[in-house]
mmCIF file of C-alpha atoms and ligand atoms in Angstrom:
data_model
loop_
_atom_site.group_PDB
_atom_site.id
_atom_site.type_symbol
_atom_site.label_atom_id
_atom_site.label_comp_id
_atom_site.label_asym_id
_atom_site.label_seq_id
_atom_site.Cartn_x
_atom_site.Cartn_y
_atom_site.Cartn_z
ATOM 1 C CA UNK A 83 8.560 17.071 1.627
ATOM 2 C CA UNK A 84 8.087 20.381 1.667
ATOM 3 C CA UNK A 85 10.128 22.361 -0.316
ATOM 4 C CA UNK A 86 9.420 19.301 -2.909
ATOM 5 C CA UNK A 87 5.539 19.688 -2.421
ATOM 6 C CA UNK A 88 3.901 22.031 -4.807
ATOM 7 C CA UNK A 89 1.815 24.698 -2.762
ATOM 8 C CA UNK A 90 -1.497 24.104 -5.186
ATOM 9 C CA UNK A 91 -4.978 24.195 -3.299
ATOM 10 C CA UNK A 92 -6.503 22.989 -5.974
ATOM 11 C CA UNK A 93 -6.296 19.440 -5.867
ATOM 12 C CA UNK A 94 -3.917 17.918 -9.020
ATOM 13 C CA UNK A 95 -7.446 15.481 -10.581
ATOM 14 C CA UNK A 96 -10.621 16.380 -8.665
ATOM 15 C CA UNK A 97 -12.675 12.918 -10.250
ATOM 16 C CA UNK A 98 -12.890 9.551 -8.310
ATOM 17 C CA UNK A 99 -9.630 7.228 -8.180
ATOM 18 C CA UNK A 100 -9.095 3.935 -7.254
ATOM 19 C CA UNK A 101 -5.956 3.366 -5.254
ATOM 20 C CA UNK A 102 -4.489 -0.625 -5.088
ATOM 21 C CA UNK A 103 -1.193 0.277 -2.961
ATOM 22 C CA UNK A 104 -1.457 1.962 1.213
ATOM 23 C CA UNK A 105 -0.657 0.460 3.875
ATOM 24 C CA UNK A 106 -3.185 0.481 6.340
ATOM 25 C CA UNK A 107 -0.409 0.498 9.818
ATOM 26 C CA UNK A 108 1.455 3.495 7.554
ATOM 27 C CA UNK A 109 -1.750 4.889 7.563
ATOM 28 C CA UNK A 110 -3.178 6.069 11.064
ATOM 29 C CA UNK A 111 -3.834 9.294 11.851
ATOM 30 C CA UNK A 112 -1.214 10.593 14.924
ATOM 31 C CA UNK A 113 -4.359 12.294 16.759
ATOM 32 C CA UNK A 114 -5.446 7.759 17.163
ATOM 33 C CA UNK A 115 -2.251 7.299 18.126
ATOM 34 C CA UNK A 116 -2.349 10.096 20.400
ATOM 35 C CA UNK A 117 -5.609 9.303 22.411
ATOM 36 C CA UNK A 118 -5.399 5.584 22.208
ATOM 37 C CA UNK A 119 -1.673 6.198 24.006
ATOM 38 C CA UNK A 120 -4.060 8.324 26.400
ATOM 39 C CA UNK A 121 -6.978 5.601 27.079
ATOM 40 C CA UNK A 122 -3.932 2.862 27.119
ATOM 41 C CA UNK A 123 -1.945 4.756 29.611
ATOM 42 C CA UNK A 124 0.976 3.929 27.262
ATOM 43 C CA UNK A 125 3.977 6.775 27.532
ATOM 44 C CA UNK A 126 4.522 8.892 24.003
ATOM 45 C CA UNK A 127 7.646 10.948 23.964
ATOM 46 C CA UNK A 128 4.941 13.709 22.932
ATOM 47 C CA UNK A 129 1.533 14.932 23.455
ATOM 48 C CA UNK A 130 0.643 16.688 20.485
ATOM 49 C CA UNK A 131 0.247 16.295 16.704
ATOM 50 C CA UNK A 132 3.491 18.282 15.798
ATOM 51 C CA UNK A 133 5.758 16.730 18.145
ATOM 52 C CA UNK A 134 4.613 13.117 17.924
ATOM 53 C CA UNK A 135 5.107 14.184 14.524
ATOM 54 C CA UNK A 136 8.595 14.139 14.153
ATOM 55 C CA UNK A 137 9.567 11.039 15.508
ATOM 56 C CA UNK A 138 6.964 9.195 13.807
ATOM 57 C CA UNK A 139 7.102 10.695 10.699
ATOM 58 C CA UNK A 140 9.930 10.842 8.086
ATOM 59 C CA UNK A 141 12.061 14.374 7.646
ATOM 60 C CA UNK A 142 13.708 14.204 4.634
ATOM 61 C CA UNK A 143 14.849 11.797 2.687
ATOM 62 C CA UNK A 144 16.534 8.632 3.966
ATOM 63 C CA UNK A 145 16.749 4.793 3.464
ATOM 64 C CA UNK A 146 13.748 2.649 3.523
ATOM 65 C CA UNK A 147 15.548 1.036 6.343
ATOM 66 C CA UNK A 148 15.602 4.083 8.344
ATOM 67 C CA UNK A 149 11.594 4.240 6.896
ATOM 68 C CA UNK A 150 10.425 0.919 8.431
ATOM 69 C CA UNK A 151 11.744 2.118 11.903
ATOM 70 C CA UNK A 152 9.064 4.575 12.493
ATOM 71 C CA UNK A 153 6.551 1.818 12.819
ATOM 72 C CA UNK A 154 8.407 1.239 15.967
ATOM 73 C CA UNK A 155 7.138 4.825 17.497
ATOM 74 C CA UNK A 156 3.371 3.633 17.320
ATOM 75 C CA UNK A 157 2.753 0.487 16.341
ATOM 76 C CA UNK A 158 3.131 -0.766 20.292
ATOM 77 C CA UNK A 159 0.344 1.596 21.125
ATOM 78 C CA UNK A 160 -2.208 -0.215 18.410
ATOM 79 C CA UNK A 161 -1.493 -2.865 18.407
ATOM 80 C CA UNK A 162 -3.070 -5.969 21.075
ATOM 81 C CA UNK A 163 -5.966 -3.567 21.007
ATOM 82 C CA UNK A 164 -9.009 -4.211 19.639
ATOM 83 C CA UNK A 165 -10.923 -0.506 19.643
ATOM 84 C CA UNK A 166 -8.277 0.775 18.170
ATOM 85 C CA UNK A 167 -7.750 -1.868 15.633
ATOM 86 C CA UNK A 168 -11.484 -1.109 14.480
ATOM 87 C CA UNK A 169 -11.192 2.613 14.979
ATOM 88 C CA UNK A 170 -8.128 2.975 12.291
ATOM 89 C CA UNK A 171 -9.741 0.508 9.953
ATOM 90 C CA UNK A 172 -12.852 2.885 10.167
ATOM 91 C CA UNK A 173 -10.986 5.962 10.154
ATOM 92 C CA UNK A 174 -8.491 4.656 6.785
ATOM 93 C CA UNK A 175 -12.385 4.030 4.826
ATOM 94 C CA UNK A 176 -13.199 8.293 5.926
ATOM 95 C CA UNK A 177 -9.990 9.593 4.607
ATOM 96 C CA UNK A 178 -9.805 7.404 1.150
ATOM 97 C CA UNK A 179 -13.611 8.675 0.974
ATOM 98 C CA UNK A 180 -12.621 12.475 1.737
ATOM 99 C CA UNK A 181 -9.861 12.193 -0.813
ATOM 100 C CA UNK A 182 -11.881 11.080 -3.573
ATOM 101 C CA UNK A 183 -11.068 7.283 -3.510
ATOM 102 C CA UNK A 184 -14.247 5.672 -5.116
ATOM 103 C CA UNK A 185 -12.131 1.855 -4.590
ATOM 104 C CA UNK A 186 -9.153 1.299 -2.382
ATOM 105 C CA UNK A 187 -7.236 -1.830 -1.744
ATOM 106 C CA UNK A 188 -5.580 -1.492 1.982
ATOM 107 C CA UNK A 189 -2.507 -3.708 3.210
ATOM 108 C CA UNK A 190 -1.730 -4.436 6.159
ATOM 109 C CA UNK A 191 0.184 -7.687 8.410
ATOM 110 C CA UNK A 192 -2.551 -9.246 10.853
ATOM 111 C CA UNK A 193 0.867 -10.506 12.953
ATOM 112 C CA UNK A 194 2.364 -6.975 13.624
ATOM 113 C CA UNK A 195 -1.181 -5.996 15.305
ATOM 114 C CA UNK A 196 -1.532 -9.387 17.253
ATOM 115 C CA UNK A 197 -0.697 -10.257 20.840
ATOM 116 C CA UNK A 198 -1.540 -13.749 20.583
ATOM 117 C CA UNK A 199 -0.353 -16.755 18.484
ATOM 118 C CA UNK A 200 2.229 -15.076 16.692
ATOM 119 C CA UNK A 201 5.921 -15.959 17.272
ATOM 120 C CA UNK A 202 7.707 -13.788 18.226
ATOM 121 C CA UNK A 203 5.220 -11.656 19.971
ATOM 122 C CA UNK A 204 6.162 -8.113 18.223
ATOM 123 C CA UNK A 205 7.100 -4.357 19.266
ATOM 124 C CA UNK A 206 8.296 -6.333 23.094
ATOM 125 C CA UNK A 207 4.619 -6.920 23.534
ATOM 126 C CA UNK A 208 2.957 -8.340 26.668
ATOM 127 C CA UNK A 209 1.566 -11.940 25.533
ATOM 128 C CA UNK A 210 -2.683 -11.390 25.308
ATOM 129 C CA UNK A 211 -5.110 -12.711 23.822
ATOM 130 C CA UNK A 212 -5.490 -10.744 20.432
ATOM 131 C CA UNK A 213 -4.617 -13.627 17.093
ATOM 132 C CA UNK A 214 -3.404 -12.110 13.863
ATOM 133 C CA UNK A 215 -6.769 -14.530 12.878
ATOM 134 C CA UNK A 216 -8.657 -12.144 15.169
ATOM 135 C CA UNK A 217 -7.176 -9.042 13.833
ATOM 136 C CA UNK A 218 -8.170 -9.884 10.694
ATOM 137 C CA UNK A 219 -12.129 -10.018 11.577
ATOM 138 C CA UNK A 220 -11.262 -6.467 13.577
ATOM 139 C CA UNK A 221 -9.875 -4.758 10.284
ATOM 140 C CA UNK A 222 -12.488 -6.364 8.198
ATOM 141 C CA UNK A 223 -15.432 -4.605 10.798
ATOM 142 C CA UNK A 224 -14.330 -1.612 10.868
ATOM 143 C CA UNK A 225 -13.538 -1.224 6.721
ATOM 144 C CA UNK A 226 -16.988 -2.786 6.263
ATOM 145 C CA UNK A 227 -18.467 -0.418 9.015
ATOM 146 C CA UNK A 228 -16.394 2.510 6.893
ATOM 147 C CA UNK A 229 -18.223 1.471 3.195
ATOM 148 C CA UNK A 230 -21.201 1.705 4.771
ATOM 149 C CA UNK A 231 -21.074 5.181 6.603
ATOM 150 C CA UNK A 232 -19.063 7.003 3.258
ATOM 151 C CA UNK A 233 -19.925 5.143 0.217
ATOM 152 C CA UNK A 234 -16.896 3.830 -0.976
ATOM 153 C CA UNK A 235 -15.524 0.013 -1.509
ATOM 154 C CA UNK A 236 -12.696 -0.775 -0.004
ATOM 155 C CA UNK A 237 -10.872 -4.517 -0.217
ATOM 156 C CA UNK A 238 -8.378 -5.961 2.064
ATOM 157 C CA UNK A 239 -4.239 -7.171 1.217
ATOM 158 C CA UNK A 240 -2.656 -8.883 4.117
ATOM 159 C CA UNK A 241 1.328 -8.572 4.109
ATOM 160 C CA UNK A 242 3.885 -11.808 4.323
ATOM 161 C CA UNK A 243 6.679 -9.831 5.812
ATOM 162 C CA UNK A 244 10.725 -10.485 4.633
ATOM 163 C CA UNK A 245 12.171 -10.662 8.022
ATOM 164 C CA UNK A 246 9.241 -13.593 9.343
ATOM 165 C CA UNK A 247 8.895 -16.173 7.091
ATOM 166 C CA UNK A 248 7.198 -18.552 8.850
ATOM 167 C CA UNK A 249 3.710 -16.683 9.528
ATOM 168 C CA UNK A 250 3.207 -16.750 5.962
ATOM 169 C CA UNK A 251 1.592 -19.567 5.259
ATOM 170 C CA UNK A 252 -0.743 -18.106 8.385
ATOM 171 C CA UNK A 253 -1.116 -15.787 5.762
ATOM 172 C CA UNK A 254 -2.597 -18.170 2.852
ATOM 173 C CA UNK A 255 -5.076 -19.571 5.482
ATOM 174 C CA UNK A 256 -6.187 -16.149 6.166
ATOM 175 C CA UNK A 257 -6.648 -15.282 2.543
ATOM 176 C CA UNK A 258 -8.460 -18.165 2.138
ATOM 177 C CA UNK A 259 -10.884 -17.850 4.997
ATOM 178 C CA UNK A 260 -11.606 -14.740 4.855
ATOM 179 C CA UNK A 261 -11.757 -14.492 1.005
ATOM 180 C CA UNK A 262 -15.670 -13.142 1.337
ATOM 181 C CA UNK A 263 -15.097 -10.623 3.720
ATOM 182 C CA UNK A 264 -13.317 -8.068 1.474
ATOM 183 C CA UNK A 265 -9.533 -10.438 1.617
ATOM 184 C CA UNK A 266 -8.486 -10.440 -2.254
ATOM 185 C CA UNK A 267 -5.156 -10.975 -1.833
ATOM 186 C CA UNK A 268 -1.765 -11.777 -0.558
ATOM 187 C CA UNK A 269 2.155 -9.491 -0.841
ATOM 188 C CA UNK A 270 5.235 -9.832 0.958
ATOM 189 C CA UNK A 271 6.223 -6.485 2.558
ATOM 190 C CA UNK A 272 9.192 -5.143 4.510
ATOM 191 C CA UNK A 273 12.766 -4.513 4.057
ATOM 192 C CA UNK A 274 13.834 -5.703 0.808
ATOM 193 C CA UNK A 275 17.422 -4.514 0.812
ATOM 194 C CA UNK A 276 17.936 -6.648 4.076
ATOM 195 C CA UNK A 277 16.943 -9.692 2.390
ATOM 196 C CA UNK A 278 18.466 -10.674 -0.850
ATOM 197 C CA UNK A 279 16.115 -13.404 -1.564
ATOM 198 C CA UNK A 280 12.831 -14.569 -0.714
ATOM 199 C CA UNK A 281 13.024 -17.299 2.146
ATOM 200 C CA UNK A 282 11.471 -20.929 1.830
ATOM 201 C CA UNK A 283 8.159 -19.649 3.890
ATOM 202 C CA UNK A 284 7.402 -17.281 1.490
ATOM 203 C CA UNK A 285 8.058 -19.388 -1.767
ATOM 204 C CA UNK A 286 5.958 -21.725 -0.200
ATOM 205 C CA UNK A 287 3.253 -19.927 1.225
ATOM 206 C CA UNK A 288 2.952 -18.055 -2.492
ATOM 207 C CA UNK A 289 3.256 -21.691 -4.525
ATOM 208 C CA UNK A 290 -0.154 -22.395 -2.097
ATOM 209 C CA UNK A 291 -1.520 -18.746 -2.761
ATOM 210 C CA UNK A 292 -1.332 -19.936 -6.368
ATOM 211 C CA UNK A 293 -2.199 -23.419 -5.927
ATOM 212 C CA UNK A 294 -5.441 -22.042 -3.850
ATOM 213 C CA UNK A 295 -6.763 -19.272 -6.534
ATOM 214 C CA UNK A 296 -5.516 -16.514 -4.539
ATOM 215 C CA UNK A 297 -4.037 -13.245 -6.211
ATOM 216 C CA UNK A 298 -0.556 -11.984 -5.266
ATOM 217 C CA UNK A 299 1.742 -9.390 -5.329
ATOM 218 C CA UNK A 300 4.461 -8.332 -4.320
ATOM 219 C CA UNK A 301 6.636 -5.645 -3.229
ATOM 220 C CA UNK A 302 10.120 -5.725 -5.420
ATOM 221 C CA UNK A 303 12.632 -3.681 -7.175
ATOM 222 C CA UNK A 304 11.822 -0.841 -4.802
ATOM 223 C CA UNK A 305 15.101 -0.565 -3.412
ATOM 224 C CA UNK A 306 16.704 -4.146 -4.289
ATOM 225 C CA UNK A 307 17.894 -4.820 -7.937
ATOM 226 C CA UNK A 308 15.872 -5.888 -10.850
ATOM 227 C CA UNK A 309 16.746 -9.617 -9.574
ATOM 228 C CA UNK A 310 14.284 -9.416 -6.629
ATOM 229 C CA UNK A 311 11.276 -8.124 -9.552
ATOM 230 C CA UNK A 312 12.381 -11.162 -11.445
ATOM 231 C CA UNK A 313 12.077 -13.792 -8.349
ATOM 232 C CA UNK A 314 8.665 -12.319 -7.501
ATOM 233 C CA UNK A 315 7.006 -12.924 -11.299
ATOM 234 C CA UNK A 316 8.678 -16.191 -11.772
ATOM 235 C CA UNK A 317 9.554 -18.012 -8.864
ATOM 236 C CA UNK A 318 6.640 -16.269 -6.054
ATOM 237 C CA UNK A 319 3.676 -15.866 -9.599
ATOM 238 C CA UNK A 320 3.443 -12.130 -8.620
ATOM 239 C CA UNK A 321 0.277 -10.082 -10.766
ATOM 240 C CA UNK A 322 1.308 -7.243 -10.020
ATOM 241 C CA UNK A 323 4.654 -5.429 -8.283
ATOM 242 C CA UNK A 324 4.602 -3.126 -5.444
ATOM 243 C CA UNK A 325 6.505 -0.051 -6.740
ATOM 244 C CA UNK A 326 9.357 -1.571 -8.798
ATOM 245 C CA UNK A 327 11.294 1.079 -10.139
ATOM 246 C CA UNK A 328 14.026 -0.916 -10.206
ATOM 247 C CA UNK A 329 12.699 -3.036 -13.257
ATOM 248 C CA UNK A 330 13.488 -0.328 -15.875
ATOM 249 C CA UNK A 331 17.779 -1.152 -15.224
ATOM 250 C CA UNK A 332 17.705 -4.432 -16.741
ATOM 251 C CA UNK A 333 15.819 -3.336 -20.400
ATOM 252 C CA UNK A 334 15.112 -7.538 -21.222
ATOM 253 C CA UNK A 335 13.042 -7.452 -18.072
ATOM 254 C CA UNK A 336 11.411 -4.343 -18.713
ATOM 255 C CA UNK A 337 10.550 -4.983 -22.177
ATOM 256 C CA UNK A 338 8.999 -8.243 -20.430
ATOM 257 C CA UNK A 339 6.964 -6.538 -18.413
ATOM 258 C CA UNK A 340 6.160 -4.230 -20.446
ATOM 259 C CA UNK A 341 4.675 -6.745 -22.985
ATOM 260 C CA UNK A 342 2.511 -8.978 -20.060
ATOM 261 C CA UNK A 343 1.614 -5.757 -18.917
ATOM 262 C CA UNK A 344 2.752 -6.033 -15.769
ATOM 263 C CA UNK A 345 0.864 -3.717 -13.373
ATOM 264 C CA UNK A 346 3.216 -1.534 -11.167
ATOM 265 C CA UNK A 347 1.730 0.157 -8.282
ATOM 266 C CA UNK A 348 4.230 3.216 -7.883
ATOM 267 C CA UNK A 349 4.310 5.384 -4.532
ATOM 268 C CA UNK A 350 5.881 8.893 -5.897
ATOM 269 C CA UNK A 351 6.524 10.442 -2.151
ATOM 270 C CA UNK A 352 7.193 7.424 -0.598
ATOM 271 C CA UNK A 353 9.742 6.780 -3.685
ATOM 272 C CA UNK A 354 11.968 9.743 -2.528
ATOM 273 C CA UNK A 355 11.764 9.249 1.254
ATOM 274 C CA UNK A 356 12.708 5.541 1.526
ATOM 275 C CA UNK A 357 15.634 6.520 -0.931
ATOM 276 C CA UNK A 358 14.267 4.338 -4.011
ATOM 277 C CA UNK A 359 14.646 7.001 -6.360
ATOM 278 C CA UNK A 360 16.094 10.294 -6.680
ATOM 279 C CA UNK A 361 14.952 13.088 -4.616
ATOM 280 C CA UNK A 362 14.653 15.903 -7.234
ATOM 281 C CA UNK A 363 12.716 13.099 -8.974
ATOM 282 C CA UNK A 364 14.884 13.565 -12.062
ATOM 283 C CA UNK A 365 15.070 10.797 -14.377
ATOM 284 C CA UNK A 366 12.270 9.046 -12.135
ATOM 285 C CA UNK A 367 11.479 5.682 -13.724
ATOM 286 C CA UNK A 368 7.822 7.393 -13.104
ATOM 287 C CA UNK A 369 8.518 8.982 -16.437
ATOM 288 C CA UNK A 370 9.643 6.372 -18.280
ATOM 289 C CA UNK A 371 6.801 4.448 -16.975
ATOM 290 C CA UNK A 372 4.885 7.516 -18.705
ATOM 291 C CA UNK A 373 6.423 7.400 -21.620
ATOM 292 C CA UNK A 374 6.335 3.441 -22.502
ATOM 293 C CA UNK A 375 2.979 3.848 -21.653
ATOM 294 C CA UNK A 376 2.807 1.213 -18.832
ATOM 295 C CA UNK A 377 0.455 -0.603 -16.648
ATOM 296 C CA UNK A 378 0.661 1.200 -13.164
ATOM 297 C CA UNK A 379 -0.805 3.256 -10.923
ATOM 298 C CA UNK A 380 -0.786 6.085 -8.436
ATOM 299 C CA UNK A 381 -0.464 5.599 -5.081
ATOM 300 C CA UNK A 382 0.037 6.789 -1.138
ATOM 301 C CA UNK A 383 2.274 4.197 0.211
ATOM 302 C CA UNK A 384 2.594 5.220 3.830
ATOM 303 C CA UNK A 385 0.880 8.852 4.540
ATOM 304 C CA UNK A 386 0.638 9.283 7.515
ATOM 305 C CA UNK A 387 4.335 8.456 7.753
ATOM 306 C CA UNK A 388 5.010 10.621 4.955
ATOM 307 C CA UNK A 389 2.886 13.641 6.064
ATOM 308 C CA UNK A 390 1.249 12.965 2.576
ATOM 309 C CA UNK A 391 -2.267 12.685 0.978
ATOM 310 C CA UNK A 392 -3.221 10.540 -2.003
ATOM 311 C CA UNK A 393 -3.548 14.736 -3.576
ATOM 312 C CA UNK A 394 -0.074 15.282 -2.879
ATOM 313 C CA UNK A 395 0.481 11.768 -5.466
ATOM 314 C CA UNK A 396 -1.181 13.934 -8.622
ATOM 315 C CA UNK A 397 0.273 17.087 -7.431
ATOM 316 C CA UNK A 398 3.588 15.264 -7.985
ATOM 317 C CA UNK A 399 3.117 13.812 -10.631
ATOM 318 C CA UNK A 400 2.201 16.651 -12.614
ATOM 319 C CA UNK A 401 4.505 18.904 -11.074
ATOM 320 C CA UNK A 402 7.825 16.316 -11.825
ATOM 321 C CA UNK A 403 6.988 13.918 -13.335
ATOM 322 C CA UNK A 404 5.179 14.918 -16.711
ATOM 323 C CA UNK A 405 1.243 14.032 -16.338
ATOM 324 C CA UNK A 406 -1.549 15.902 -18.069
ATOM 325 C CA UNK A 407 -5.475 14.848 -16.940
ATOM 326 C CA UNK A 408 -4.946 11.736 -19.872
ATOM 327 C CA UNK A 409 -2.031 10.392 -17.554
ATOM 328 C CA UNK A 410 -4.623 10.607 -14.503
ATOM 329 C CA UNK A 411 -7.570 9.229 -16.303
ATOM 330 C CA UNK A 412 -5.037 6.326 -17.344
ATOM 331 C CA UNK A 413 -3.414 5.486 -13.806
ATOM 332 C CA UNK A 414 -7.293 5.472 -12.222
ATOM 333 C CA UNK A 415 -8.337 3.150 -15.075
ATOM 334 C CA UNK A 416 -5.292 0.730 -15.134
ATOM 335 C CA UNK A 417 -5.751 0.594 -11.633
ATOM 336 C CA UNK A 418 -9.171 -0.811 -11.433
ATOM 337 C CA UNK A 419 -8.217 -2.828 -14.629
ATOM 338 C CA UNK A 420 -5.343 -4.682 -12.449
ATOM 339 C CA UNK A 421 -7.340 -4.333 -8.998
ATOM 340 C CA UNK A 422 -8.287 -8.083 -7.446
ATOM 341 C CA UNK A 423 -11.904 -7.643 -7.896
ATOM 342 C CA UNK A 424 -13.661 -10.464 -9.693
ATOM 343 C CA UNK A 425 -14.736 -9.613 -13.365
ATOM 344 C CA UNK A 426 -17.922 -8.124 -13.040
ATOM 345 C CA UNK A 427 -17.537 -5.592 -9.717
ATOM 346 C CA UNK A 428 -14.023 -5.277 -11.995
ATOM 347 C CA UNK A 429 -16.438 -3.846 -14.825
ATOM 348 C CA UNK A 430 -19.209 -1.950 -12.858
ATOM 349 C CA UNK A 431 -15.623 0.468 -11.591
ATOM 350 C CA UNK A 432 -14.193 0.698 -14.379
ATOM 351 C CA UNK A 433 -18.073 1.966 -15.535
ATOM 352 C CA UNK A 434 -17.801 4.331 -12.735
ATOM 353 C CA UNK A 435 -14.185 5.549 -14.004
ATOM 354 C CA UNK A 436 -15.781 5.931 -18.023
ATOM 355 C CA UNK A 437 -18.553 7.867 -16.683
ATOM 356 C CA UNK A 438 -16.832 10.038 -14.426
ATOM 357 C CA UNK A 439 -13.964 11.256 -17.096
ATOM 358 C CA UNK A 440 -16.807 11.306 -19.973
ATOM 359 C CA UNK A 441 -15.343 9.097 -22.323
ATOM 360 C CA UNK A 442 -15.999 5.564 -23.618
ATOM 361 C CA UNK A 443 -13.576 1.973 -23.169
ATOM 362 C CA UNK A 444 -11.919 2.327 -26.185
ATOM 363 C CA UNK A 445 -10.832 6.229 -25.859
ATOM 364 C CA UNK A 446 -7.850 5.823 -23.391
HETATM 365 O O1 2ND B 2 7.089 0.897 1.174
HETATM 366 C C1 2ND B 2 7.294 0.487 1.893
HETATM 367 N N1 2ND B 2 7.900 -1.134 1.379
HETATM 368 C C2 2ND B 2 8.054 -2.455 2.407
HETATM 369 N N2 2ND B 2 7.115 -2.457 3.545
HETATM 370 C C3 2ND B 2 6.565 -1.432 4.041
HETATM 371 C C4 2ND B 2 6.472 -0.036 2.974
HETATM 372 N N3 2ND B 2 5.849 0.492 3.472
HETATM 373 C C5 2ND B 2 5.378 -0.461 5.264
HETATM 374 N N4 2ND B 2 5.675 -1.537 4.413
HETATM 375 C C6 2ND B 2 5.523 -2.564 5.633
HETATM 376 C C7 2ND B 2 5.477 -1.968 7.161
HETATM 377 C C8 2ND B 2 3.884 -2.286 7.635
HETATM 378 O O2 2ND B 2 4.323 -2.406 9.035
HETATM 379 C C9 2ND B 2 3.964 -3.757 6.390
HETATM 380 C C10 2ND B 2 2.385 -3.866 6.494
HETATM 381 O O3 2ND B 2 1.741 -2.897 6.239
HETATM 382 O O4 2ND B 2 4.336 -3.605 5.789
#
C-alpha cells in the first residue's frame, strides 16, 4: 500500500464511525501472534513484528487466492487455544474503539478456530477439545468484556466457508443459539474464484436462516462475476453483499440492486490488494457507487493482513474515490441503517450519528 497510501497525519474523518465488514481473524495483532506462539511453544518463521509481517501480510496487490493463503501462516497459532481466542476478540474491540468506531459487526468462522467437532480439523492441528460452539462462546466473552472496557457496541456475524458446505448448517444453529449473545447474522466467505456456484449445503443453510429469521450477508462479486451477486440475492436471499464490486458489470442487476437499496459492504484497500479492482483505483466501482448514491459502507476487511487501518480506508476514499465530508457522513448513516441491529437499537445508533454530524436525519 505504501506508494498508494496518502501520508496525511490527520484522520480523514475524525467522527464516530460504523463498520460492518471486518474479519476477526484478519484483524489479529502481530504482537499477539508472536506472544501466543511463544507461550504455546509453536515455532514461527519470524520473531519480530517486522519479520512476521513479511510472511503474514500482503506486500503488494495480488489475487484473492494468494491473500487467503496468508491465513495459513498464523491461524495454527491461535486456533484451538481458549485464551488466545478470547484475547483476540477483546483486543479487536480496543482497536476499533481507538479508531473512533462506535458500532461494529465483526465476522469469523468458528470452525476455523476449533480443533474438535470439526471435519476436517483445520490447519493440521492435532485433535483437541475446543469445539466451534465453544469458540463462539469465547469470542462472545472477549467481545462483551471489550464492550464494557472500551464503551463501544459490538455484534458478530458467523461465516460459512465456500469450500466447506458441510459446516454451514451448524452456523445457522449457532446463529440461533447465540442470538441473545450478540450474534446477529450469517455470512458466506472464502474463495469465490474457485467455487462458481454456492454448493447445496450453503443453499440449505441460507434457506434455514430465512426460515429462522436470521440476517444474511454474502461475499459476492468481489472477484467473482456478477452472476454470483445475483445468486446471493435471488437464491441465498442476502440482505447485504460483501464487496459486490463486479455488480456494476451487469447493468440490469446493478439497476435492480440500486432500486431496492441493497447495501454493499465495500473495502477499498482490500479491493486493491486482492486484485478485485484496479490497483490505481481508476474507475473503481466505489466511484460509481458514490455517483449513483448507492447504499454502501467503508470497511477494513482484514487490516492485519493488509497492514491497514480504518483511517487508511477513509484516506484512500478521500484521495482516490472523490469522497468529501458529505460522503463520509452518508456512508456511516447507510451503514447504521443497514446494520443487523433490531429497530430500536438502530434508531439509537442513528441518533448518535446525527448528533455527532450536527444534522437532522432528513439532511443526508
Ligand atoms: O475478502 C475476503 N473474501 C473472502 N473471504 C475472506 C475475505 N477476507 C477473509 N476471508 C475469509 C478468511 C477467513 O478465515 C474467513 C473468516 O473470517 O473469511
